[in-house]
XYZ file of C-alpha atoms in Angstrom:
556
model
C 0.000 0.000 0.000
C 1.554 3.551 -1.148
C 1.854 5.489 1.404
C 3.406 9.161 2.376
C 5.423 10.859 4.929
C 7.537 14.351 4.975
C 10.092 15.350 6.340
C 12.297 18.050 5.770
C 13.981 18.075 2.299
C 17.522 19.231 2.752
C 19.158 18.224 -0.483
C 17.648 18.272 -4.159
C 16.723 15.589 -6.378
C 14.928 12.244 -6.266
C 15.870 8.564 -5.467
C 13.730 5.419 -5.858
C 14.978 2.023 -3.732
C 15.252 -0.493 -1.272
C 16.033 0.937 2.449
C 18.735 -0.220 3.783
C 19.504 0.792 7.625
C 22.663 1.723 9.276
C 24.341 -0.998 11.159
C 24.006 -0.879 14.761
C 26.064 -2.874 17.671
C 26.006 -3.662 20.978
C 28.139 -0.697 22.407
C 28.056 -1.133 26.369
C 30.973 -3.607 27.379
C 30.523 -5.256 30.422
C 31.505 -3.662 33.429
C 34.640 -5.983 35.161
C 37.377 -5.359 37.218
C 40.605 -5.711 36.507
C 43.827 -6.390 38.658
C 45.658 -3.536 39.700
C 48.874 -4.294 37.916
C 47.198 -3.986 34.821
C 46.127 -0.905 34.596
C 48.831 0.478 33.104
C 48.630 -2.005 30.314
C 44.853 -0.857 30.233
C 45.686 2.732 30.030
C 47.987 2.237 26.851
C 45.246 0.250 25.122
C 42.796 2.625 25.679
C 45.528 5.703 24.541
C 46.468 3.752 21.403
C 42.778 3.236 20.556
C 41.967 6.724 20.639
C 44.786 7.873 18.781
C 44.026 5.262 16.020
C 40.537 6.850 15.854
C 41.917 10.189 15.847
C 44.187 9.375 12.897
C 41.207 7.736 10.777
C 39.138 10.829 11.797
C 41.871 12.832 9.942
C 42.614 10.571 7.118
C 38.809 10.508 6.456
C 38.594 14.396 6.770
C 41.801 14.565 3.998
C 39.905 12.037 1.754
C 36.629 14.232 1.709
C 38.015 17.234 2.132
C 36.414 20.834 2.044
C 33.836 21.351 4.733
C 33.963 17.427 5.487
C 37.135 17.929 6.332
C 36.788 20.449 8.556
C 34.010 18.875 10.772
C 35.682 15.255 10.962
C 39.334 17.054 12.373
C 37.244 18.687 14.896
C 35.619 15.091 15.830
C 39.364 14.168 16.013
C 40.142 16.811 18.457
C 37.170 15.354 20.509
C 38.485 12.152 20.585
C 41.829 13.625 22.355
C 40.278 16.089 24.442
C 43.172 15.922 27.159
C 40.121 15.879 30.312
C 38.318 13.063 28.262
C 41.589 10.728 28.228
C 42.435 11.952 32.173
C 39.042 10.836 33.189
C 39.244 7.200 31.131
C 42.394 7.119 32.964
C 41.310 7.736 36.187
C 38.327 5.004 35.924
C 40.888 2.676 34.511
C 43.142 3.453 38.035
C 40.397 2.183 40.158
C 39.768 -0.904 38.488
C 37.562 -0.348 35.569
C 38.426 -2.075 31.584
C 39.840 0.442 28.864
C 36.357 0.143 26.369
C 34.542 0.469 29.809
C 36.133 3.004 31.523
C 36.409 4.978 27.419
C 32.387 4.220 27.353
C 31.592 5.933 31.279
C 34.097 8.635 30.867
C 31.879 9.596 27.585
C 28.579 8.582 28.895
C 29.697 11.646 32.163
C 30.073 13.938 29.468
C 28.022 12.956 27.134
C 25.388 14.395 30.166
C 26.911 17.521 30.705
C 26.427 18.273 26.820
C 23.091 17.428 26.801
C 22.271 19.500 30.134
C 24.053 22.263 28.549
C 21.439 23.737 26.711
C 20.004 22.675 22.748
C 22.907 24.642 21.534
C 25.832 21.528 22.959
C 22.766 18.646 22.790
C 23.617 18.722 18.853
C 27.427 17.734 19.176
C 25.988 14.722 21.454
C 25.717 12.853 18.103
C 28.981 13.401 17.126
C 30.475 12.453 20.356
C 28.729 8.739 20.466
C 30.010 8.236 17.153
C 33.923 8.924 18.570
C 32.774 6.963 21.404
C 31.302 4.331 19.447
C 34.852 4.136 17.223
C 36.742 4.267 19.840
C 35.079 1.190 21.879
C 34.692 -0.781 18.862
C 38.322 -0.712 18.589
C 39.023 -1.901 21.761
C 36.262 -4.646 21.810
C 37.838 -5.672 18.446
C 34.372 -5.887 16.540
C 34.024 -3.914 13.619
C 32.664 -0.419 13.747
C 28.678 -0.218 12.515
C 28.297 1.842 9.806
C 27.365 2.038 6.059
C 26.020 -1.449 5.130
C 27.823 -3.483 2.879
C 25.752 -3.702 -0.676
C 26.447 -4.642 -4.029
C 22.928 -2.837 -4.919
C 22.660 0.797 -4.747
C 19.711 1.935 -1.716
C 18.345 4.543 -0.166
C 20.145 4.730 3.690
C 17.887 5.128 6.733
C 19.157 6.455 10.167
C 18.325 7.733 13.097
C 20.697 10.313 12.496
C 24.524 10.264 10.389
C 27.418 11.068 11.611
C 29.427 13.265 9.667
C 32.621 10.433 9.351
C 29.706 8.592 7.665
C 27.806 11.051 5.371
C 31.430 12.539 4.227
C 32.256 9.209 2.506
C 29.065 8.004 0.934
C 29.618 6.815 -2.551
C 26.713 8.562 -4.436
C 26.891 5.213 -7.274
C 25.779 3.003 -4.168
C 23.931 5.174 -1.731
C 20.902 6.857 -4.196
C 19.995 9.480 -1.253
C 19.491 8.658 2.349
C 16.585 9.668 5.638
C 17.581 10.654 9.101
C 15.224 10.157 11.877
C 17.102 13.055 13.847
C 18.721 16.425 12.009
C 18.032 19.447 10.772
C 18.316 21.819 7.331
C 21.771 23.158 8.701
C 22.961 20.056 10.740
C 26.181 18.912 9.640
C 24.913 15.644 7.500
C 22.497 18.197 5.450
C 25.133 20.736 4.467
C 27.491 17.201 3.499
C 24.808 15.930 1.720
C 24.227 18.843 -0.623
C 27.756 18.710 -1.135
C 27.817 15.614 -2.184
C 24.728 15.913 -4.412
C 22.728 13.191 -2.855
C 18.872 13.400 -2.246
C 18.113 14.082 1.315
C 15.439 14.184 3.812
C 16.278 14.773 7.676
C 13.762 14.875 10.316
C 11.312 12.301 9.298
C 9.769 10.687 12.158
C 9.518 7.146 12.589
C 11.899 6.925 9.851
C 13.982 3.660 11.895
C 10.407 2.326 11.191
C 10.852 1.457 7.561
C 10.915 -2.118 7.066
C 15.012 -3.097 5.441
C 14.194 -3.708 2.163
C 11.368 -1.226 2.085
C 10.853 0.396 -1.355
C 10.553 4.166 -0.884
C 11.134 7.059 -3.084
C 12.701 10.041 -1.668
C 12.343 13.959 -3.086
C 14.837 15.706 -1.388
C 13.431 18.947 -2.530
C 9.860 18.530 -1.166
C 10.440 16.601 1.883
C 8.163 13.769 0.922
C 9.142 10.015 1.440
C 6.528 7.355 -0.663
C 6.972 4.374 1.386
C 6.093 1.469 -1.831
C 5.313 3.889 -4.354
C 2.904 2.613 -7.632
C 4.463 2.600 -10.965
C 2.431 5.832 -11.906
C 4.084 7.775 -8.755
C 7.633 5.992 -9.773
C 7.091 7.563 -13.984
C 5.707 10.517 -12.444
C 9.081 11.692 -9.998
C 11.658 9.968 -12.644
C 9.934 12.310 -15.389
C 9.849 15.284 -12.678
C 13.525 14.388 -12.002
C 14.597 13.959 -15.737
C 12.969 17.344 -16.756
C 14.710 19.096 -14.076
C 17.963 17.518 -15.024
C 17.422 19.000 -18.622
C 17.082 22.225 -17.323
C 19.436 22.496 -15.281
C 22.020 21.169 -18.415
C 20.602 24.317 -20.387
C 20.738 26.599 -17.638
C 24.623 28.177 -17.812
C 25.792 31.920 -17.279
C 25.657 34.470 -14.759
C 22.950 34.246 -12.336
C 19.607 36.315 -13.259
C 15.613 36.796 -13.569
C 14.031 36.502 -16.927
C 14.067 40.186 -17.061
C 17.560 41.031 -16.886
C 18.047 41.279 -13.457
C 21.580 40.086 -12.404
C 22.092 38.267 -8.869
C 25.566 36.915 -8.909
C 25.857 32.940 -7.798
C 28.785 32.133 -5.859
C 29.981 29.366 -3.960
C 30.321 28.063 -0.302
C 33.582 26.430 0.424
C 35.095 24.888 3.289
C 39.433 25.019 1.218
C 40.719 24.614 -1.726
C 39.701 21.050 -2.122
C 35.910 22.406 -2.879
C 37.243 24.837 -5.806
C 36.678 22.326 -8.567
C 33.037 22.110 -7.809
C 32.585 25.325 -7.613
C 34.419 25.764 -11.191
C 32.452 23.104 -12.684
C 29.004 24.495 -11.468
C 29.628 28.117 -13.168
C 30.145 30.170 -9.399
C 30.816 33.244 -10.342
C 33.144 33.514 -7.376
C 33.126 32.086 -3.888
C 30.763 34.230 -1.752
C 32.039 32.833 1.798
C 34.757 30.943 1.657
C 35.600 29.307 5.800
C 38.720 29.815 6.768
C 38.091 27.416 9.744
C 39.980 24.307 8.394
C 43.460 25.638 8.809
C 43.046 26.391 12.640
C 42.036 22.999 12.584
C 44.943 21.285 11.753
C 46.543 22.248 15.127
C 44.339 22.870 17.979
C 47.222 23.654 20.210
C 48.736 27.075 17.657
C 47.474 28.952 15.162
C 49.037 28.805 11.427
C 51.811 30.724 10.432
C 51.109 33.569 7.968
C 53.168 31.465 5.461
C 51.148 28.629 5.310
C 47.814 30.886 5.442
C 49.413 33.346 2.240
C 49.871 30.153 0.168
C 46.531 28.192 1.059
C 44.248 31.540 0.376
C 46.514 32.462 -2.437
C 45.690 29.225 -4.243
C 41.788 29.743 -3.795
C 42.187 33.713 -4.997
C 44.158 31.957 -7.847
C 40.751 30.455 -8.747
C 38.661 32.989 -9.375
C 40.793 35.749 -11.451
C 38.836 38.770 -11.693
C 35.709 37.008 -10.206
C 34.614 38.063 -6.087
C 35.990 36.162 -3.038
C 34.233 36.713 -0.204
C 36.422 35.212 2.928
C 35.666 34.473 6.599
C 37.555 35.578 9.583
C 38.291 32.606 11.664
C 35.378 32.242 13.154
C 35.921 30.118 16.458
C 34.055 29.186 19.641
C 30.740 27.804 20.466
C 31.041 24.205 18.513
C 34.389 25.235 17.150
C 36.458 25.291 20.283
C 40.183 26.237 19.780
C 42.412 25.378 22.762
C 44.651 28.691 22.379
C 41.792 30.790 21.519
C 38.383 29.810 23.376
C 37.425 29.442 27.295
C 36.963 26.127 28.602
C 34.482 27.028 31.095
C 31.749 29.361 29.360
C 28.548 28.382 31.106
C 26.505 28.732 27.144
C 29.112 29.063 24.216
C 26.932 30.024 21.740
C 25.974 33.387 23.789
C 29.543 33.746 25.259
C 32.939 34.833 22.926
C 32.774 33.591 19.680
C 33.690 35.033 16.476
C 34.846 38.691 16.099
C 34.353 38.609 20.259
C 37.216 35.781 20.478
C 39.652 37.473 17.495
C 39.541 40.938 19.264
C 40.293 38.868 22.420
C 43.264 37.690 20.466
C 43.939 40.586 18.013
C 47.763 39.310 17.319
C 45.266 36.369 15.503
C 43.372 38.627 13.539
C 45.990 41.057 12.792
C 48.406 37.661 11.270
C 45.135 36.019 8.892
C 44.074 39.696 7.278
C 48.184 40.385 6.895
C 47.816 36.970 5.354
C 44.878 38.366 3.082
C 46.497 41.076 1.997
C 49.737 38.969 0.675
C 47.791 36.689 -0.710
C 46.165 38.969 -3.132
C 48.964 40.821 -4.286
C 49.546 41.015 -8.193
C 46.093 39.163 -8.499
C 43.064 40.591 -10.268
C 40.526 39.514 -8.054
C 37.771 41.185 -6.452
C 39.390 40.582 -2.414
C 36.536 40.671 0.076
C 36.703 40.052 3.921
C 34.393 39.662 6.531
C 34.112 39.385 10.331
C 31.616 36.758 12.017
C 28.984 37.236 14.628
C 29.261 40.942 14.178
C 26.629 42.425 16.921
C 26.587 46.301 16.118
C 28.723 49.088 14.889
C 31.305 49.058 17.597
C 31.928 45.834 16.258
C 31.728 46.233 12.603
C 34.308 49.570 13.934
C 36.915 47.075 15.461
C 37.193 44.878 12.426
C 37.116 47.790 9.905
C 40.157 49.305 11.933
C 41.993 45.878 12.253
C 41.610 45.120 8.326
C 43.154 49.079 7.322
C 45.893 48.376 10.460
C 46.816 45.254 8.499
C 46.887 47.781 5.153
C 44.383 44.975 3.581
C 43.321 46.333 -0.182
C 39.898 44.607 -0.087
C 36.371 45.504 1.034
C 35.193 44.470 4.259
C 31.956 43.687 5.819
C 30.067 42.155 8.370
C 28.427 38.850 8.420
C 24.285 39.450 9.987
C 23.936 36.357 12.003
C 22.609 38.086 15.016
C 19.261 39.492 15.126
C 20.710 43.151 16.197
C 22.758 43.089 13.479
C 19.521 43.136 11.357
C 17.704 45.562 13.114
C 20.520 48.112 13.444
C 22.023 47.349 9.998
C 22.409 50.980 8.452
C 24.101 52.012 11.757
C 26.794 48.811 10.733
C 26.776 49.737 7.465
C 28.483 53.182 8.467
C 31.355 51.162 8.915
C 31.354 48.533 6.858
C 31.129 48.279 2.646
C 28.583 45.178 2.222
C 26.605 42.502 4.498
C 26.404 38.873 3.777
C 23.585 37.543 5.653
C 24.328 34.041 7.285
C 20.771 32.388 7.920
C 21.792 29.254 9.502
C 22.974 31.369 12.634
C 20.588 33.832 12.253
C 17.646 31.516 12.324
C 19.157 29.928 15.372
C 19.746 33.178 17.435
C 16.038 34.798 15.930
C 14.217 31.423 17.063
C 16.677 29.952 19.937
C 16.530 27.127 18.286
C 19.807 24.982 17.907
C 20.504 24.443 14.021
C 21.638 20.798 15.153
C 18.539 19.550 17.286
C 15.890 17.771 14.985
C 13.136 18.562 17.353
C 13.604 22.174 16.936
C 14.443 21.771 12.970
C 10.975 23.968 12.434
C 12.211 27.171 13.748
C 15.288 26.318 11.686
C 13.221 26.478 8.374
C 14.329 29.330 6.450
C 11.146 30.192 5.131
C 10.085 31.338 8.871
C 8.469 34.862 8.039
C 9.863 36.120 11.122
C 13.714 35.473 9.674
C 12.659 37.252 6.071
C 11.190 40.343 8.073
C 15.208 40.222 9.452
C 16.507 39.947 5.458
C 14.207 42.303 4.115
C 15.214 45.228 6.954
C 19.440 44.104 6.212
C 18.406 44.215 2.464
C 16.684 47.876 2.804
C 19.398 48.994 5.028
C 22.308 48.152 2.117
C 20.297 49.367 -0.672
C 19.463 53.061 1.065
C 23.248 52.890 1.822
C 24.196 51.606 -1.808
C 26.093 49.100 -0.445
C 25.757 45.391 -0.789
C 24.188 42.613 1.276
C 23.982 38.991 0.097
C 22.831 36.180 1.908
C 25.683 33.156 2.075
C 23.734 30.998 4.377
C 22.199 27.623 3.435
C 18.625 29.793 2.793
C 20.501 30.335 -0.884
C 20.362 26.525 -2.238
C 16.211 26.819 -2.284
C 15.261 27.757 -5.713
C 12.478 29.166 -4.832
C 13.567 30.253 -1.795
C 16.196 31.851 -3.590
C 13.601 33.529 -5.576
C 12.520 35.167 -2.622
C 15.391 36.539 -1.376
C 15.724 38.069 -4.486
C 12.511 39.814 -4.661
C 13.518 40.829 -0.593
C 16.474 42.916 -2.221
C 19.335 40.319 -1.464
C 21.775 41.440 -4.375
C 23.640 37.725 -4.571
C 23.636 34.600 -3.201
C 26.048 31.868 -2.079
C 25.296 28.174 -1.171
C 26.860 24.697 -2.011
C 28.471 24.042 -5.562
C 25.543 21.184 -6.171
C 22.993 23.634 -5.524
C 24.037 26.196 -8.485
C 22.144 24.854 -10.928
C 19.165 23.967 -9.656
C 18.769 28.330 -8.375
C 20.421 29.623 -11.752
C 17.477 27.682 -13.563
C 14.883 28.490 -11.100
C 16.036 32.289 -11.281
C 15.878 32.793 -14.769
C 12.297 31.787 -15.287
C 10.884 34.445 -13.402
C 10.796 38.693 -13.230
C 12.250 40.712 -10.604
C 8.935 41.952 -10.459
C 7.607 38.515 -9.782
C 10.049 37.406 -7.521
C 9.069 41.019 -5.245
C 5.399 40.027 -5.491
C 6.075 36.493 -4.112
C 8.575 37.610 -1.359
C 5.326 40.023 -0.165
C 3.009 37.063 -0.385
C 6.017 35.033 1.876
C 5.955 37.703 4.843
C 2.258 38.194 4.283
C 2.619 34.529 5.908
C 1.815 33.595 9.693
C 3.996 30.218 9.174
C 7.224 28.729 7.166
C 4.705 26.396 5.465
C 2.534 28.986 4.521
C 5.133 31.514 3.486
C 6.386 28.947 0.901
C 3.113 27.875 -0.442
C 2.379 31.377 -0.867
C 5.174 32.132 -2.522
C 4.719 28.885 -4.961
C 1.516 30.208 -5.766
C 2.879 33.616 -6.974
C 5.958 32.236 -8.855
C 3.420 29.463 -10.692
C 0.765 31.726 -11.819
C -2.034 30.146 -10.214
């Protein structure tokens, strides 16, 4: 019997097959004592076990790479978080095995995260799957993960962590259904990276029967658990007509009228350039600088090694627009030598601009970086500061970027809700705004971009969070200045739309999601795309905001 459930469509695209679910294993040991004068032999085990899943952690990350690799070296830094290993060798003192005193240690902070507010209950996930590697090794048993098929299928999860979703192999795994997540968790932004159909947030998703025939339309949400043929012809042809389009859709980005809205790319390093190439970006319009940090939690990266890794990305892009990041750190991107280990709520504490003017000899070294980078190159250089709050801080980083005599524009990223409100004041400082929605829906809603349960005040199409666009967007354009929107809000097509008819003057997402908005764009007016981005705020709800908008944009 056909049946249908939605969820929340995070990556484009459709997928018809068999469910397969994500291996799961026993992963309490028993609790026994051990002799005293093995401890120490204990203690080693359980050291060389976490360094082994460090060092996979990384290798994975360099095998992804881009924003993959980014997110798997911070699960690596988890794994040797020095208070972590002192308490599994404390437990392991008084008696307890290596994979049981590894699985308490985790399970005591595993707590505290999840205590700590919605913003730390997202990285729980994360931290079961280190602790989940990590005791696997020890018990010898392989680690549960991806299953093991010859057929390509459609993955089901309660949720996926991101060692998992950065290695999919798109031939075998058609598109994949979380249980848990949200539209900005770290699976969804992998899995638009990666190109594969997506829904997160489904409930009862663990539910499907293995071997299960379902079809999956990542862009709608909807999962057709044993669809009929007529539903299978009718989302292949819906799926084969959009694949024409987007193969005819090339160029700069831009309504049917004329109206240009450059389309430039998200990336996490150099590694995502190619994409980005191949998908037409016009330039990158936030490119995260977080990855080199990264590599050494302990020090930050010389200014050589940051000159030649941004010089290789400006290299790109000659005469195109590259939009960088500030380190942005704190919150769920703790740096030992930058960010306070005892902040009661990260997420409302120093993070951002707050920790780099902390730490200006930081700052001051990445925009000297910048600045060498760019030399002799004909790109358009532009920098910005994260989590900028007002115009004393838009003031700070506009001082620090002429200190560091950086030839570039720079700007301020709106991901708090102040920032919105107050955005002409900023903009007396500052020569654009880039809107990042991911943050700004979490900080306008207090809802955690990572918790599934809260993934509805994480929808971008929340009225309340275009109200906040629409007053940034107003702000630039009575200032002339610019102010694009570079959070995940920018891969919707008809979202996308939207913004456009808000005033947003370009937009930056994912490479895979180019396409799919350049098409989308170019079928409609400006004066369209105003009209539905009325009927969107006219809305009392994100549903209702985008069927209004759908109505608009299709004529009916």
């Amino acid at each position: 019997m056909e049946t249908t459930l939605r969820g929340v469509g995070v990556s484009h695209g459709v997928a018809i097959g068999e469910v397969r679910h994500m291996g799961t294993a026993v992963l309490e040991p028993p609790a026994k004592q051990i002799p005293a004068e093995e401890a120490e032999r204990e203690q080693g085990r359980a050291r060389q076990a976490v360094e082994a899943v460090a060092a996979d952690l990384m290798a994975r990350g360099h095998l992804a790479g881009g924003e993959a690799q980014a997110v798997l070296e911070a699960q690596a830094l988890m794994a040797q978080d020095p208070e972590l290993i002192a308490d599994v060798e404390r437990r392991i003192a008084v008696g307890s095995t290596a994979e049981r005193a590894v699985y308490d240690a985790f399970a005591a902070y595993r707590d505290l995260l999840a205590g700590a507010g919605e913003y730390f209950a997202g990285r729980v996930a994360d931290l079961d799957d280190v602790r989940n590697r990590i005791v696997a090794r020890l018990l010898g048993v392989p680690m549960p993960g991806v299953p093991d098929s010859d057929e390509p299928y459609v993955l089901v999860a309660r949720d996926l962590a991101p060692a998992d979703t950065a290695l999919l192999d798109p031939t075998l795994v058609l598109g994949f259904v979380t249980e848990e997540g949200g539209p900005t968790s770290h699976s969804a932004i992998l899995a638009r990276a990666l190109g594969v159909p997506a829904v997160v947030a489904l409930p009862g998703a663990v539910e499907l029967a293995e071997g299960t025939v379902i079809a999956v339309d990542g862009s709608t949400g909807e999962i057709f658990v044993n669809p009929g043929e007529d539903k299978k012809a009718q989302l292949e042809a819906a799926a084969a007509e959009r694949r024409a389009v987007l193969a005819s859709s090339t160029g700069p980005g831009a309504t049917s009228d004329g109206h240009k809205v450059p389309l430039l790319a998200n990336i996490g390093g150099p590694a995502d350039v190619p994409a980005a190439l191949e998908a037409g970006a016009e330039g990158v319009g936030l490119f995260r600088t977080e990855f080199l940090f990264l590599d050494d939690n302990k020090n930050a990266p010389s200014e050589a090694k940051q000159v030649a890794t941004y010089r290789q990305v400006l290299e790109a892009f000659p005469e195109g627009r590259v939009v960088v990041r500030v380190l942005d750190a704190g919150a769920d991107k703790p740096l030992d030598f930058l960010t306070p280990a005892d902040e009661p709520n990260p997420a409302l504490g120093v993070r951002g601009l707050r920790t780099l003017l902390e730490h200006p000899e930081v700052l001051r070294t990445q925009l000297s970086a910048l600045a060498k980078a760019a030399e002799g190159l004909p790109v358009y250089l532009e920098v910005m500061a994260p989590m900028v709050a007002d115009r004393t801080d838009a003031r700070a980083f506009a001082d620090a970027c002429r200190a560091a005599g950086l030839q570039a524009k720079f700007g301020a990223m709106v991901e708090i809700p102040s920032a919105a409100l107050r955005a002409r004041s900023v903009l007396q400082e500052v020569e654009f705004l880039s809107l990042g929605t991911n943050d700004l829906a979490q900080y306008t809603f207090a809802a955690d971009r990572q918790v599934g349960a809260v993934s509805r005040l994480q929808d971008p199409w929340q009225p309340a969070l275009l109200d906040l666009v629409a007053i940034a967007a107003e702000a630039a354009r009575a200032e002339g200045k610019s102010c694009g929107v570079c959070g995940e809000a920018a891969s919707d097509p008809l979202l996308a739309c939207v913004l456009t008819g808000l005033g947003v003057t370009s937009l930056s997402m994912g490479a895979a999601s180019l396409p799919y908005v350049r098409a989308t764009l170019a079928k409609f007016t400006l004066a369209q795309c105003e009209r539905a981005a009325a009927a969107a705020r006219a809305a009392d709800s994100a549903d209702e905001a985008r069927a209004a908008a759908q109505v608009v944009l299709s004529g009916e």
